[in-house]
mmCIF file with all atom_site columns, C-alpha atoms in Angstrom:
data_model
loop_
_atom_site.group_PDB
_atom_site.id
_atom_site.type_symbol
_atom_site.label_atom_id
_atom_site.label_alt_id
_atom_site.label_comp_id
_atom_site.label_asym_id
_atom_site.label_entity_id
_atom_site.label_seq_id
_atom_site.pdbx_PDB_ins_code
_atom_site.Cartn_x
_atom_site.Cartn_y
_atom_site.Cartn_z
_atom_site.occupancy
_atom_site.B_iso_or_equiv
_atom_site.pdbx_formal_charge
_atom_site.auth_seq_id
_atom_site.auth_comp_id
_atom_site.auth_asym_id
_atom_site.auth_atom_id
_atom_site.pdbx_PDB_model_num
ATOM 1   C CA . MET B 1 1   ? -17.901 40.767 -31.117 1.00 59.00 ? 16  MET B CA 1
ATOM 2   C CA . LYS B 1 2   ? -18.449 42.998 -29.631 1.00 54.00 ? 17  LYS B CA 1
ATOM 3   C CA . THR B 1 3   ? -20.290 46.160 -31.008 1.00 66.00 ? 18  THR B CA 1
ATOM 4   C CA . ILE B 1 4   ? -21.965 49.955 -30.015 1.00 66.00 ? 19  ILE B CA 1
ATOM 5   C CA . PHE B 1 5   ? -24.674 49.397 -33.022 1.00 56.00 ? 20  PHE B CA 1
ATOM 6   C CA . ASN B 1 6   ? -27.896 46.560 -32.747 1.00 43.00 ? 21  ASN B CA 1
ATOM 7   C CA . LYS B 1 7   ? -28.601 45.200 -35.868 1.00 36.00 ? 22  LYS B CA 1
ATOM 8   C CA . LYS B 1 8   ? -31.881 47.317 -36.013 1.00 36.00 ? 23  LYS B CA 1
ATOM 9   C CA . SER B 1 9   ? -31.028 50.553 -36.218 1.00 34.00 ? 24  SER B CA 1
ATOM 10  C CA . ALA B 1 10  ? -34.243 51.263 -35.156 1.00 31.00 ? 25  ALA B CA 1
ATOM 11  C CA . VAL B 1 11  ? -33.560 49.302 -32.130 1.00 33.00 ? 26  VAL B CA 1
ATOM 12  C CA . ILE B 1 12  ? -32.664 52.030 -29.283 1.00 31.00 ? 27  ILE B CA 1
ATOM 13  C CA . LEU B 1 13  ? -29.262 49.979 -27.348 1.00 33.00 ? 28  LEU B CA 1
ATOM 14  C CA . SER B 1 14  ? -29.555 49.467 -23.571 1.00 32.00 ? 29  SER B CA 1
ATOM 15  C CA . MET B 1 15  ? -28.170 52.125 -21.542 1.00 29.00 ? 30  MET B CA 1
ATOM 16  C CA . ILE B 1 16  ? -26.233 49.679 -19.402 1.00 27.00 ? 31  ILE B CA 1
ATOM 17  C CA . CYS B 1 17  ? -25.857 46.875 -21.285 1.00 33.00 ? 32  CYS B CA 1
ATOM 18  C CA . MET B 1 18  ? -23.118 47.227 -24.569 1.00 34.00 ? 33  MET B CA 1
ATOM 19  C CA . ILE B 1 19  ? -23.551 44.130 -25.994 1.00 29.00 ? 34  ILE B CA 1
ATOM 20  C CA . ALA B 1 20  ? -24.075 43.192 -28.969 1.00 35.00 ? 35  ALA B CA 1
ATOM 21  C CA . ILE B 1 21  ? -27.136 40.056 -31.217 1.00 30.00 ? 36  ILE B CA 1
ATOM 22  C CA . LEU B 1 22  ? -23.878 37.780 -30.719 1.00 30.00 ? 37  LEU B CA 1
ATOM 23  C CA . ILE B 1 23  ? -24.072 38.423 -26.729 1.00 29.00 ? 38  ILE B CA 1
ATOM 24  C CA . SER B 1 24  ? -26.373 36.019 -25.583 1.00 32.00 ? 39  SER B CA 1
ATOM 25  C CA . SER B 1 25  ? -27.147 37.991 -22.528 1.00 32.00 ? 40  SER B CA 1
ATOM 26  C CA . CYS B 1 26  ? -25.866 41.874 -20.405 1.00 34.00 ? 41  CYS B CA 1
ATOM 27  C CA . LYS B 1 27  ? -23.433 41.975 -17.683 1.00 35.00 ? 42  LYS B CA 1
ATOM 28  C CA . LYS B 1 28  ? -23.717 43.337 -14.499 1.00 37.00 ? 43  LYS B CA 1
ATOM 29  C CA . ASN B 1 29  ? -20.085 44.584 -14.360 1.00 42.00 ? 44  ASN B CA 1
ATOM 30  C CA . ASN B 1 30  ? -19.185 48.294 -14.319 1.00 46.00 ? 45  ASN B CA 1
ATOM 31  C CA . ASP B 1 31  ? -17.874 48.419 -17.220 1.00 52.00 ? 46  ASP B CA 1
ATOM 32  C CA . ASP B 1 32  ? -21.260 48.186 -19.724 1.00 54.00 ? 47  ASP B CA 1
ATOM 33  C CA . VAL B 1 33  ? -22.095 50.962 -17.637 1.00 49.00 ? 48  VAL B CA 1
ATOM 34  C CA . ILE B 1 34  ? -22.490 54.065 -20.241 1.00 51.00 ? 49  ILE B CA 1
ATOM 35  C CA . VAL B 1 35  ? -21.098 57.296 -17.692 1.00 54.00 ? 50  VAL B CA 1
ATOM 36  C CA . GLU B 1 36  ? -21.700 60.965 -19.894 1.00 74.00 ? 51  GLU B CA 1
ATOM 37  C CA . GLY B 1 37  ? -18.478 62.130 -21.429 1.00 93.00 ? 52  GLY B CA 1
ATOM 38  C CA . THR B 1 38  ? -16.629 61.543 -24.614 1.00 96.00 ? 53  THR B CA 1
ATOM 39  C CA . ALA B 1 39  ? -14.891 58.615 -26.758 1.00 97.00 ? 54  ALA B CA 1
ATOM 40  C CA . ASN B 1 40  ? -12.852 58.064 -30.248 1.00 97.00 ? 55  ASN B CA 1
ATOM 41  C CA . LEU B 1 41  ? -14.625 57.075 -32.916 1.00 98.00 ? 56  LEU B CA 1
ATOM 42  C CA . ARG B 1 42  ? -12.957 55.619 -36.562 1.00 98.00 ? 57  ARG B CA 1
ATOM 43  C CA . VAL B 1 43  ? -15.421 55.988 -39.733 1.00 98.00 ? 58  VAL B CA 1
ATOM 44  C CA . VAL B 1 44  ? -15.366 53.496 -43.200 1.00 98.00 ? 59  VAL B CA 1
ATOM 45  C CA . ASN B 1 45  ? -17.053 53.881 -46.008 1.00 98.00 ? 60  ASN B CA 1
ATOM 46  C CA . SER B 1 46  ? -16.607 50.769 -47.350 1.00 98.00 ? 61  SER B CA 1
ATOM 47  C CA . VAL B 1 47  ? -19.017 50.423 -50.155 1.00 97.00 ? 62  VAL B CA 1
ATOM 48  C CA . GLN B 1 48  ? -17.516 50.078 -53.239 1.00 95.00 ? 63  GLN B CA 1
ATOM 49  C CA . GLY B 1 49  ? -19.552 53.378 -56.167 1.00 95.00 ? 64  GLY B CA 1
ATOM 50  C CA . SER B 1 50  ? -20.581 55.565 -52.863 1.00 97.00 ? 65  SER B CA 1
ATOM 51  C CA . SER B 1 51  ? -20.788 59.093 -52.184 1.00 97.00 ? 66  SER B CA 1
ATOM 52  C CA . ALA B 1 52  ? -17.524 59.845 -49.777 1.00 98.00 ? 67  ALA B CA 1
ATOM 53  C CA . GLN B 1 53  ? -19.476 60.255 -46.767 1.00 98.00 ? 68  GLN B CA 1
ATOM 54  C CA . ASP B 1 54  ? -19.427 62.461 -43.707 1.00 98.00 ? 69  ASP B CA 1
ATOM 55  C CA . PHE B 1 55  ? -20.345 60.695 -40.475 1.00 98.00 ? 70  PHE B CA 1
ATOM 56  C CA . TYR B 1 56  ? -23.398 62.863 -37.987 1.00 98.00 ? 71  TYR B CA 1
ATOM 57  C CA . GLN B 1 57  ? -23.955 62.545 -34.424 1.00 97.00 ? 72  GLN B CA 1
ATOM 58  C CA . ARG B 1 58  ? -27.184 64.157 -33.976 1.00 95.00 ? 73  ARG B CA 1
ATOM 59  C CA . ASP B 1 59  ? -28.209 66.644 -36.048 1.00 94.00 ? 74  ASP B CA 1
ATOM 60  C CA . SER B 1 60  ? -23.525 67.693 -35.272 1.00 96.00 ? 75  SER B CA 1
ATOM 61  C CA . LYS B 1 61  ? -21.259 66.763 -38.061 1.00 97.00 ? 76  LYS B CA 1
ATOM 62  C CA . LEU B 1 62  ? -18.105 65.047 -36.958 1.00 98.00 ? 77  LEU B CA 1
ATOM 63  C CA . THR B 1 63  ? -16.670 64.391 -39.847 1.00 97.00 ? 78  THR B CA 1
ATOM 64  C CA . THR B 1 64  ? -14.090 67.372 -41.288 1.00 96.00 ? 79  THR B CA 1
ATOM 65  C CA . SER B 1 65  ? -13.679 65.535 -44.474 1.00 96.00 ? 80  SER B CA 1
ATOM 66  C CA . ALA B 1 66  ? -15.660 63.574 -46.071 1.00 98.00 ? 81  ALA B CA 1
ATOM 67  C CA . VAL B 1 67  ? -14.134 60.012 -46.430 1.00 98.00 ? 82  VAL B CA 1
ATOM 68  C CA . ALA B 1 68  ? -14.617 58.074 -50.013 1.00 98.00 ? 83  ALA B CA 1
ATOM 69  C CA . TYR B 1 69  ? -14.565 54.399 -51.101 1.00 98.00 ? 84  TYR B CA 1
ATOM 70  C CA . GLY B 1 70  ? -11.292 52.303 -49.427 1.00 97.00 ? 85  GLY B CA 1
ATOM 71  C CA . GLU B 1 71  ? -10.277 55.410 -46.614 1.00 98.00 ? 86  GLU B CA 1
ATOM 72  C CA . SER B 1 72  ? -10.897 55.464 -43.650 1.00 98.00 ? 87  SER B CA 1
ATOM 73  C CA . SER B 1 73  ? -11.678 59.068 -40.667 1.00 98.00 ? 88  SER B CA 1
ATOM 74  C CA . SER B 1 74  ? -8.834  59.568 -37.996 1.00 97.00 ? 89  SER B CA 1
ATOM 75  C CA . TYR B 1 75  ? -10.152 59.624 -34.161 1.00 98.00 ? 90  TYR B CA 1
ATOM 76  C CA . LEU B 1 76  ? -13.346 61.906 -34.520 1.00 98.00 ? 91  LEU B CA 1
ATOM 77  C CA . THR B 1 77  ? -14.575 63.035 -30.592 1.00 97.00 ? 92  THR B CA 1
ATOM 78  C CA . ALA B 1 78  ? -18.046 61.614 -30.038 1.00 97.00 ? 93  ALA B CA 1
ATOM 79  C CA . GLN B 1 79  ? -20.351 62.291 -26.812 1.00 96.00 ? 94  GLN B CA 1
ATOM 80  C CA . SER B 1 80  ? -20.797 59.128 -24.769 1.00 96.00 ? 95  SER B CA 1
ATOM 81  C CA . GLY B 1 81  ? -24.037 57.404 -23.384 1.00 95.00 ? 96  GLY B CA 1
ATOM 82  C CA . ALA B 1 82  ? -27.285 57.650 -25.585 1.00 95.00 ? 97  ALA B CA 1
ATOM 83  C CA . SER B 1 83  ? -28.048 59.385 -29.216 1.00 94.00 ? 98  SER B CA 1
ATOM 84  C CA . THR B 1 84  ? -28.340 58.603 -32.900 1.00 96.00 ? 99  THR B CA 1
ATOM 85  C CA . VAL B 1 85  ? -25.573 58.668 -35.435 1.00 97.00 ? 100 VAL B CA 1
ATOM 86  C CA . SER B 1 86  ? -24.974 58.408 -39.244 1.00 98.00 ? 101 SER B CA 1
ATOM 87  C CA . PHE B 1 87  ? -24.055 58.594 -42.628 1.00 98.00 ? 102 PHE B CA 1
ATOM 88  C CA . ARG B 1 88  ? -24.659 61.469 -44.844 1.00 98.00 ? 103 ARG B CA 1
ATOM 89  C CA . ASN B 1 89  ? -23.066 61.346 -48.418 1.00 97.00 ? 104 ASN B CA 1
ATOM 90  C CA . SER B 1 90  ? -21.301 64.658 -48.445 1.00 96.00 ? 105 SER B CA 1
ATOM 91  C CA . GLY B 1 91  ? -23.302 67.723 -48.378 1.00 92.00 ? 106 GLY B CA 1
ATOM 92  C CA . SER B 1 92  ? -26.858 66.348 -47.835 1.00 94.00 ? 107 SER B CA 1
ATOM 93  C CA . THR B 1 93  ? -28.890 66.340 -44.690 1.00 91.00 ? 108 THR B CA 1
ATOM 94  C CA . SER B 1 94  ? -30.219 62.667 -45.657 1.00 95.00 ? 109 SER B CA 1
ATOM 95  C CA . ALA B 1 95  ? -28.516 60.218 -44.212 1.00 97.00 ? 110 ALA B CA 1
ATOM 96  C CA . ASN B 1 96  ? -28.134 56.903 -45.938 1.00 97.00 ? 111 ASN B CA 1
ATOM 97  C CA . ALA B 1 97  ? -27.272 54.411 -42.521 1.00 97.00 ? 112 ALA B CA 1
ATOM 98  C CA . SER B 1 98  ? -28.411 56.221 -39.346 1.00 96.00 ? 113 SER B CA 1
ATOM 99  C CA . ALA B 1 99  ? -28.820 53.970 -35.643 1.00 96.00 ? 114 ALA B CA 1
ATOM 100 C CA . ASN B 1 100 ? -29.866 54.296 -31.951 1.00 95.00 ? 115 ASN B CA 1
ATOM 101 C CA . VAL B 1 101 ? -26.607 53.470 -30.345 1.00 95.00 ? 116 VAL B CA 1
ATOM 102 C CA . GLY B 1 102 ? -25.386 53.446 -26.446 1.00 95.00 ? 117 GLY B CA 1
ATOM 103 C CA . ILE B 1 103 ? -21.563 54.281 -26.328 1.00 95.00 ? 118 ILE B CA 1
ATOM 104 C CA . LYS B 1 104 ? -19.084 54.073 -23.897 1.00 95.00 ? 119 LYS B CA 1
ATOM 105 C CA . ALA B 1 105 ? -16.733 56.820 -22.019 1.00 95.00 ? 120 ALA B CA 1
ATOM 106 C CA . ASN B 1 106 ? -13.125 56.831 -22.631 1.00 96.00 ? 121 ASN B CA 1
ATOM 107 C CA . ALA B 1 107 ? -13.464 53.845 -25.832 1.00 96.00 ? 122 ALA B CA 1
ATOM 108 C CA . SER B 1 108 ? -12.595 53.425 -29.121 1.00 97.00 ? 123 SER B CA 1
ATOM 109 C CA . TYR B 1 109 ? -14.386 52.246 -31.644 1.00 98.00 ? 124 TYR B CA 1
ATOM 110 C CA . THR B 1 110 ? -13.947 52.037 -35.593 1.00 98.00 ? 125 THR B CA 1
ATOM 111 C CA . VAL B 1 111 ? -17.817 52.438 -37.524 1.00 98.00 ? 126 VAL B CA 1
ATOM 112 C CA . PHE B 1 112 ? -18.405 51.206 -40.880 1.00 98.00 ? 127 PHE B CA 1
ATOM 113 C CA . TYR B 1 113 ? -20.856 52.091 -43.716 1.00 98.00 ? 128 TYR B CA 1
ATOM 114 C CA . TYR B 1 114 ? -21.418 48.600 -45.569 1.00 98.00 ? 129 TYR B CA 1
ATOM 115 C CA . THR B 1 115 ? -24.267 47.985 -47.441 1.00 96.00 ? 130 THR B CA 1
ATOM 116 C CA . ASN B 1 116 ? -26.267 43.504 -46.927 1.00 95.00 ? 131 ASN B CA 1
ATOM 117 C CA . ALA B 1 117 ? -26.850 41.850 -49.442 1.00 92.00 ? 132 ALA B CA 1
ATOM 118 C CA . THR B 1 118 ? -29.738 43.591 -51.547 1.00 93.00 ? 133 THR B CA 1
ATOM 119 C CA . GLY B 1 119 ? -27.771 46.703 -50.927 1.00 93.00 ? 134 GLY B CA 1
ATOM 120 C CA . ALA B 1 120 ? -29.106 48.265 -48.347 1.00 95.00 ? 135 ALA B CA 1
ATOM 121 C CA . ALA B 1 121 ? -27.199 50.497 -46.545 1.00 96.00 ? 136 ALA B CA 1
ATOM 122 C CA . GLN B 1 122 ? -25.587 49.838 -42.672 1.00 96.00 ? 137 GLN B CA 1
ATOM 123 C CA . LEU B 1 123 ? -23.940 50.870 -40.301 1.00 97.00 ? 138 LEU B CA 1
ATOM 124 C CA . ASN B 1 124 ? -22.030 49.135 -36.946 1.00 96.00 ? 139 ASN B CA 1
ATOM 125 C CA . GLY B 1 125 ? -19.102 50.109 -34.725 1.00 96.00 ? 140 GLY B CA 1
ATOM 126 C CA . TYR B 1 126 ? -16.601 47.687 -32.786 1.00 97.00 ? 141 TYR B CA 1
ATOM 127 C CA . GLU B 1 127 ? -14.564 47.995 -29.886 1.00 97.00 ? 142 GLU B CA 1
ATOM 128 C CA . ASP B 1 128 ? -11.191 49.051 -30.602 1.00 98.00 ? 143 ASP B CA 1
ATOM 129 C CA . ASP B 1 129 ? -7.896  47.483 -28.800 1.00 97.00 ? 144 ASP B CA 1
ATOM 130 C CA . ASN B 1 130 ? -5.873  50.478 -27.671 1.00 96.00 ? 145 ASN B CA 1
ATOM 131 C CA . THR B 1 131 ? -2.699  48.118 -25.692 1.00 96.00 ? 146 THR B CA 1
ATOM 132 C CA . ALA B 1 132 ? 0.097   47.965 -27.415 1.00 95.00 ? 147 ALA B CA 1
ATOM 133 C CA . PRO B 1 133 ? 1.903   44.109 -28.295 1.00 97.00 ? 148 PRO B CA 1
ATOM 134 C CA . ALA B 1 134 ? 5.392   43.890 -27.184 1.00 96.00 ? 149 ALA B CA 1
ATOM 135 C CA . SER B 1 135 ? 8.084   44.733 -28.769 1.00 96.00 ? 150 SER B CA 1
ATOM 136 C CA . GLY B 1 136 ? 8.923   42.500 -32.032 1.00 97.00 ? 151 GLY B CA 1
ATOM 137 C CA . LYS B 1 137 ? 4.863   42.125 -33.046 1.00 98.00 ? 152 LYS B CA 1
ATOM 138 C CA . SER B 1 138 ? 1.550   43.155 -34.596 1.00 98.00 ? 153 SER B CA 1
ATOM 139 C CA . LYS B 1 139 ? -2.053  43.230 -32.428 1.00 98.00 ? 154 LYS B CA 1
ATOM 140 C CA . VAL B 1 140 ? -4.664  42.479 -35.811 1.00 98.00 ? 155 VAL B CA 1
ATOM 141 C CA . ARG B 1 141 ? -7.842  41.922 -36.101 1.00 98.00 ? 156 ARG B CA 1
ATOM 142 C CA . PHE B 1 142 ? -10.426 41.446 -38.687 1.00 98.00 ? 157 PHE B CA 1
ATOM 143 C CA . VAL B 1 143 ? -14.048 42.497 -39.749 1.00 98.00 ? 158 VAL B CA 1
ATOM 144 C CA . ASN B 1 144 ? -15.917 41.165 -42.746 1.00 98.00 ? 159 ASN B CA 1
ATOM 145 C CA . VAL B 1 145 ? -18.343 43.436 -44.900 1.00 97.00 ? 160 VAL B CA 1
ATOM 146 C CA . GLY B 1 146 ? -18.401 41.717 -47.753 1.00 97.00 ? 161 GLY B CA 1
ATOM 147 C CA . SER B 1 147 ? -21.832 41.164 -48.459 1.00 96.00 ? 162 SER B CA 1
ATOM 148 C CA . ALA B 1 148 ? -21.343 40.099 -51.785 1.00 95.00 ? 163 ALA B CA 1
ATOM 149 C CA . LEU B 1 149 ? -19.081 36.836 -50.738 1.00 96.00 ? 164 LEU B CA 1
ATOM 150 C CA . ALA B 1 150 ? -20.536 33.876 -51.042 1.00 92.00 ? 165 ALA B CA 1
ATOM 151 C CA . ASN B 1 151 ? -19.030 32.486 -47.452 1.00 96.00 ? 166 ASN B CA 1
ATOM 152 C CA . SER B 1 152 ? -16.794 33.457 -43.944 1.00 97.00 ? 167 SER B CA 1
ATOM 153 C CA . ILE B 1 153 ? -13.762 34.106 -44.215 1.00 97.00 ? 168 ILE B CA 1
ATOM 154 C CA . SER B 1 154 ? -10.736 33.101 -42.976 1.00 97.00 ? 169 SER B CA 1
ATOM 155 C CA . VAL B 1 155 ? -7.478  33.895 -41.888 1.00 98.00 ? 170 VAL B CA 1
ATOM 156 C CA . VAL B 1 156 ? -3.985  31.742 -41.417 1.00 97.00 ? 171 VAL B CA 1
ATOM 157 C CA . ALA B 1 157 ? -0.196  33.359 -40.445 1.00 97.00 ? 172 ALA B CA 1
ATOM 158 C CA . THR B 1 158 ? 2.361   31.609 -42.857 1.00 93.00 ? 173 THR B CA 1
ATOM 159 C CA . GLY B 1 159 ? 3.481   28.286 -40.663 1.00 89.00 ? 174 GLY B CA 1
ATOM 160 C CA . GLY B 1 160 ? -0.410  26.898 -40.693 1.00 88.00 ? 175 GLY B CA 1
ATOM 161 C CA . ALA B 1 161 ? -1.348  29.162 -37.497 1.00 93.00 ? 176 ALA B CA 1
ATOM 162 C CA . SER B 1 162 ? -5.060  30.708 -38.299 1.00 97.00 ? 177 SER B CA 1
ATOM 163 C CA . LEU B 1 163 ? -6.362  33.479 -36.353 1.00 98.00 ? 178 LEU B CA 1
ATOM 164 C CA . THR B 1 164 ? -9.534  33.293 -37.330 1.00 97.00 ? 179 THR B CA 1
ATOM 165 C CA . THR B 1 165 ? -11.878 31.099 -38.715 1.00 96.00 ? 180 THR B CA 1
ATOM 166 C CA . GLY B 1 166 ? -16.146 31.305 -39.790 1.00 96.00 ? 181 GLY B CA 1
ATOM 167 C CA . LEU B 1 167 ? -15.302 35.518 -39.843 1.00 97.00 ? 182 LEU B CA 1
ATOM 168 C CA . THR B 1 168 ? -18.851 35.801 -41.343 1.00 96.00 ? 183 THR B CA 1
ATOM 169 C CA . PHE B 1 169 ? -20.497 39.026 -42.825 1.00 96.00 ? 184 PHE B CA 1
ATOM 170 C CA . GLY B 1 170 ? -21.345 41.924 -40.727 1.00 95.00 ? 185 GLY B CA 1
ATOM 171 C CA . TYR B 1 171 ? -18.733 40.624 -38.214 1.00 96.00 ? 186 TYR B CA 1
ATOM 172 C CA . SER B 1 172 ? -15.275 40.901 -36.703 1.00 97.00 ? 187 SER B CA 1
ATOM 173 C CA . SER B 1 173 ? -13.007 38.723 -35.274 1.00 97.00 ? 188 SER B CA 1
ATOM 174 C CA . SER B 1 174 ? -11.534 39.439 -31.131 1.00 97.00 ? 189 SER B CA 1
ATOM 175 C CA . TYR B 1 175 ? -7.812  40.143 -31.703 1.00 98.00 ? 190 TYR B CA 1
ATOM 176 C CA . SER B 1 176 ? -4.923  38.334 -32.201 1.00 98.00 ? 191 SER B CA 1
ATOM 177 C CA . THR B 1 177 ? -1.333  38.609 -31.404 1.00 97.00 ? 192 THR B CA 1
ATOM 178 C CA . ILE B 1 178 ? 0.952   37.853 -34.985 1.00 97.00 ? 193 ILE B CA 1
ATOM 179 C CA . ASP B 1 179 ? 4.939   38.293 -35.403 1.00 97.00 ? 194 ASP B CA 1
ATOM 180 C CA . ALA B 1 180 ? 5.458   41.456 -37.476 1.00 97.00 ? 195 ALA B CA 1
ATOM 181 C CA . ASN B 1 181 ? 6.582   40.843 -40.454 1.00 97.00 ? 196 ASN B CA 1
ATOM 182 C CA . THR B 1 182 ? 4.562   38.027 -40.267 1.00 98.00 ? 197 THR B CA 1
ATOM 183 C CA . ALA B 1 183 ? 2.776   37.016 -43.885 1.00 98.00 ? 198 ALA B CA 1
ATOM 184 C CA . LEU B 1 184 ? -1.378  36.418 -44.007 1.00 98.00 ? 199 LEU B CA 1
ATOM 185 C CA . SER B 1 185 ? -3.241  34.046 -46.213 1.00 97.00 ? 200 SER B CA 1
ATOM 186 C CA . ALA B 1 186 ? -7.405  35.240 -45.823 1.00 97.00 ? 201 ALA B CA 1
ATOM 187 C CA . SER B 1 187 ? -9.865  33.008 -48.388 1.00 96.00 ? 202 SER B CA 1
ATOM 188 C CA . VAL B 1 188 ? -13.073 32.626 -48.475 1.00 97.00 ? 203 VAL B CA 1
ATOM 189 C CA . LEU B 1 189 ? -14.665 29.495 -47.489 1.00 96.00 ? 204 LEU B CA 1
ATOM 190 C CA . GLY B 1 190 ? -14.896 26.873 -50.537 1.00 94.00 ? 205 GLY B CA 1
ATOM 191 C CA . SER B 1 191 ? -13.337 29.221 -53.381 1.00 94.00 ? 206 SER B CA 1
ATOM 192 C CA . VAL B 1 192 ? -9.033  27.737 -54.406 1.00 91.00 ? 207 VAL B CA 1
ATOM 193 C CA . SER B 1 193 ? -8.848  31.487 -54.218 1.00 91.00 ? 208 SER B CA 1
ATOM 194 C CA . THR B 1 194 ? -6.912  33.092 -50.903 1.00 94.00 ? 209 THR B CA 1
ATOM 195 C CA . THR B 1 195 ? -5.457  36.207 -50.615 1.00 96.00 ? 210 THR B CA 1
ATOM 196 C CA . VAL B 1 196 ? -1.799  37.372 -49.185 1.00 97.00 ? 211 VAL B CA 1
ATOM 197 C CA . ILE B 1 197 ? -1.329  40.530 -47.514 1.00 98.00 ? 212 ILE B CA 1
ATOM 198 C CA . PRO B 1 198 ? 2.107   41.270 -47.594 1.00 98.00 ? 213 PRO B CA 1
ATOM 199 C CA . GLY B 1 199 ? 4.708   40.349 -44.005 1.00 98.00 ? 214 GLY B CA 1
ATOM 200 C CA . THR B 1 200 ? 6.141   44.035 -44.681 1.00 98.00 ? 215 THR B CA 1
ATOM 201 C CA . THR B 1 201 ? 2.337   45.246 -43.449 1.00 98.00 ? 216 THR B CA 1
ATOM 202 C CA . PHE B 1 202 ? 2.839   44.587 -40.347 1.00 98.00 ? 217 PHE B CA 1
ATOM 203 C CA . GLN B 1 203 ? 5.256   46.717 -38.028 1.00 98.00 ? 218 GLN B CA 1
ATOM 204 C CA . SER B 1 204 ? 6.278   46.320 -34.721 1.00 98.00 ? 219 SER B CA 1
ATOM 205 C CA . GLY B 1 205 ? 4.330   47.112 -31.770 1.00 97.00 ? 220 GLY B CA 1
ATOM 206 C CA . LYS B 1 206 ? 1.639   48.465 -33.930 1.00 98.00 ? 221 LYS B CA 1
ATOM 207 C CA . ILE B 1 207 ? -2.164  47.571 -34.466 1.00 98.00 ? 222 ILE B CA 1
ATOM 208 C CA . TYR B 1 208 ? -4.814  46.893 -37.360 1.00 98.00 ? 223 TYR B CA 1
ATOM 209 C CA . THR B 1 209 ? -7.994  46.250 -38.114 1.00 98.00 ? 224 THR B CA 1
ATOM 210 C CA . ILE B 1 210 ? -7.835  44.196 -41.472 1.00 98.00 ? 225 ILE B CA 1
ATOM 211 C CA . TRP B 1 211 ? -11.844 44.705 -42.895 1.00 98.00 ? 226 TRP B CA 1
ATOM 212 C CA . PHE B 1 212 ? -12.948 42.519 -46.180 1.00 98.00 ? 227 PHE B CA 1
ATOM 213 C CA . ASP B 1 213 ? -15.034 43.317 -49.125 1.00 97.00 ? 228 ASP B CA 1
ATOM 214 C CA . ALA B 1 214 ? -16.048 41.179 -51.897 1.00 95.00 ? 229 ALA B CA 1
ATOM 215 C CA . ALA B 1 215 ? -13.082 41.271 -55.214 1.00 91.00 ? 230 ALA B CA 1
ATOM 216 C CA . ASN B 1 216 ? -16.026 38.429 -56.132 1.00 93.00 ? 231 ASN B CA 1
ATOM 217 C CA . THR B 1 217 ? -18.283 36.301 -54.274 1.00 94.00 ? 232 THR B CA 1
ATOM 218 C CA . THR B 1 218 ? -15.034 34.204 -54.102 1.00 95.00 ? 233 THR B CA 1
ATOM 219 C CA . THR B 1 219 ? -12.584 36.494 -53.467 1.00 96.00 ? 234 THR B CA 1
ATOM 220 C CA . ALA B 1 220 ? -12.298 38.161 -50.359 1.00 96.00 ? 235 ALA B CA 1
ATOM 221 C CA . ASN B 1 221 ? -10.434 42.124 -50.750 1.00 96.00 ? 236 ASN B CA 1
ATOM 222 C CA . TYR B 1 222 ? -8.191  43.230 -47.537 1.00 98.00 ? 237 TYR B CA 1
ATOM 223 C CA . HIS B 1 223 ? -7.625  47.220 -46.592 1.00 98.00 ? 238 HIS B CA 1
ATOM 224 C CA . VAL B 1 224 ? -5.615  48.406 -43.637 1.00 98.00 ? 239 VAL B CA 1
ATOM 225 C CA . ILE B 1 225 ? -6.499  50.283 -40.604 1.00 98.00 ? 240 ILE B CA 1
ATOM 226 C CA . VAL B 1 226 ? -2.940  50.921 -38.447 1.00 97.00 ? 241 VAL B CA 1
ATOM 227 C CA . GLN B 1 227 ? -5.042  52.175 -34.499 1.00 96.00 ? 242 GLN B CA 1
ATOM 228 C CA . ASN B 1 228 ? -1.589  53.388 -33.698 1.00 93.00 ? 243 ASN B CA 1
#
């Protein structure tokens, strides 16, 4: 899935190519050209036990309130183009995680603060699709930031329709369209444990990002972000 942040935060992303390591080559069309302007960034703190986080672009704080674990901000206005972004403990001048990034003008992104398997803080962002689904439908995507999970995550809808399979740590799925009020079940590969997301979660015309962290190595916790 396309991201705005390279996995190696010391590497400056190309001003023309917005494709992360999941994509093998840069597309040469106008959609990938970064034009100076503004973009919308929603930030999420997915680090259990962490301090509330402020989000910075260069040395300018974008968050008006620090984001605690499990919470997300509203959309923040950021400058498009190349810059450095970072998460910092509330009131601190030191970055816990930072990256040199390229951001497309007029685009919207969800940016996650999370840790890898060694406990090192990281950040990465995923471009949002805010085009509303048809009446009676909901649109949903999934992000796996559960470094403690032993394996990848699969999600199926009531009735057996598969929405994503093999969703590994640090990756996002594509968006899927489902009937409103459809319950979902998430499971970790090789585990008998299932996490149920109730159908009441999904309302007609709404768009959702569901992100997972770990209850333990075989069970995923889910968290809901309503995009619109």
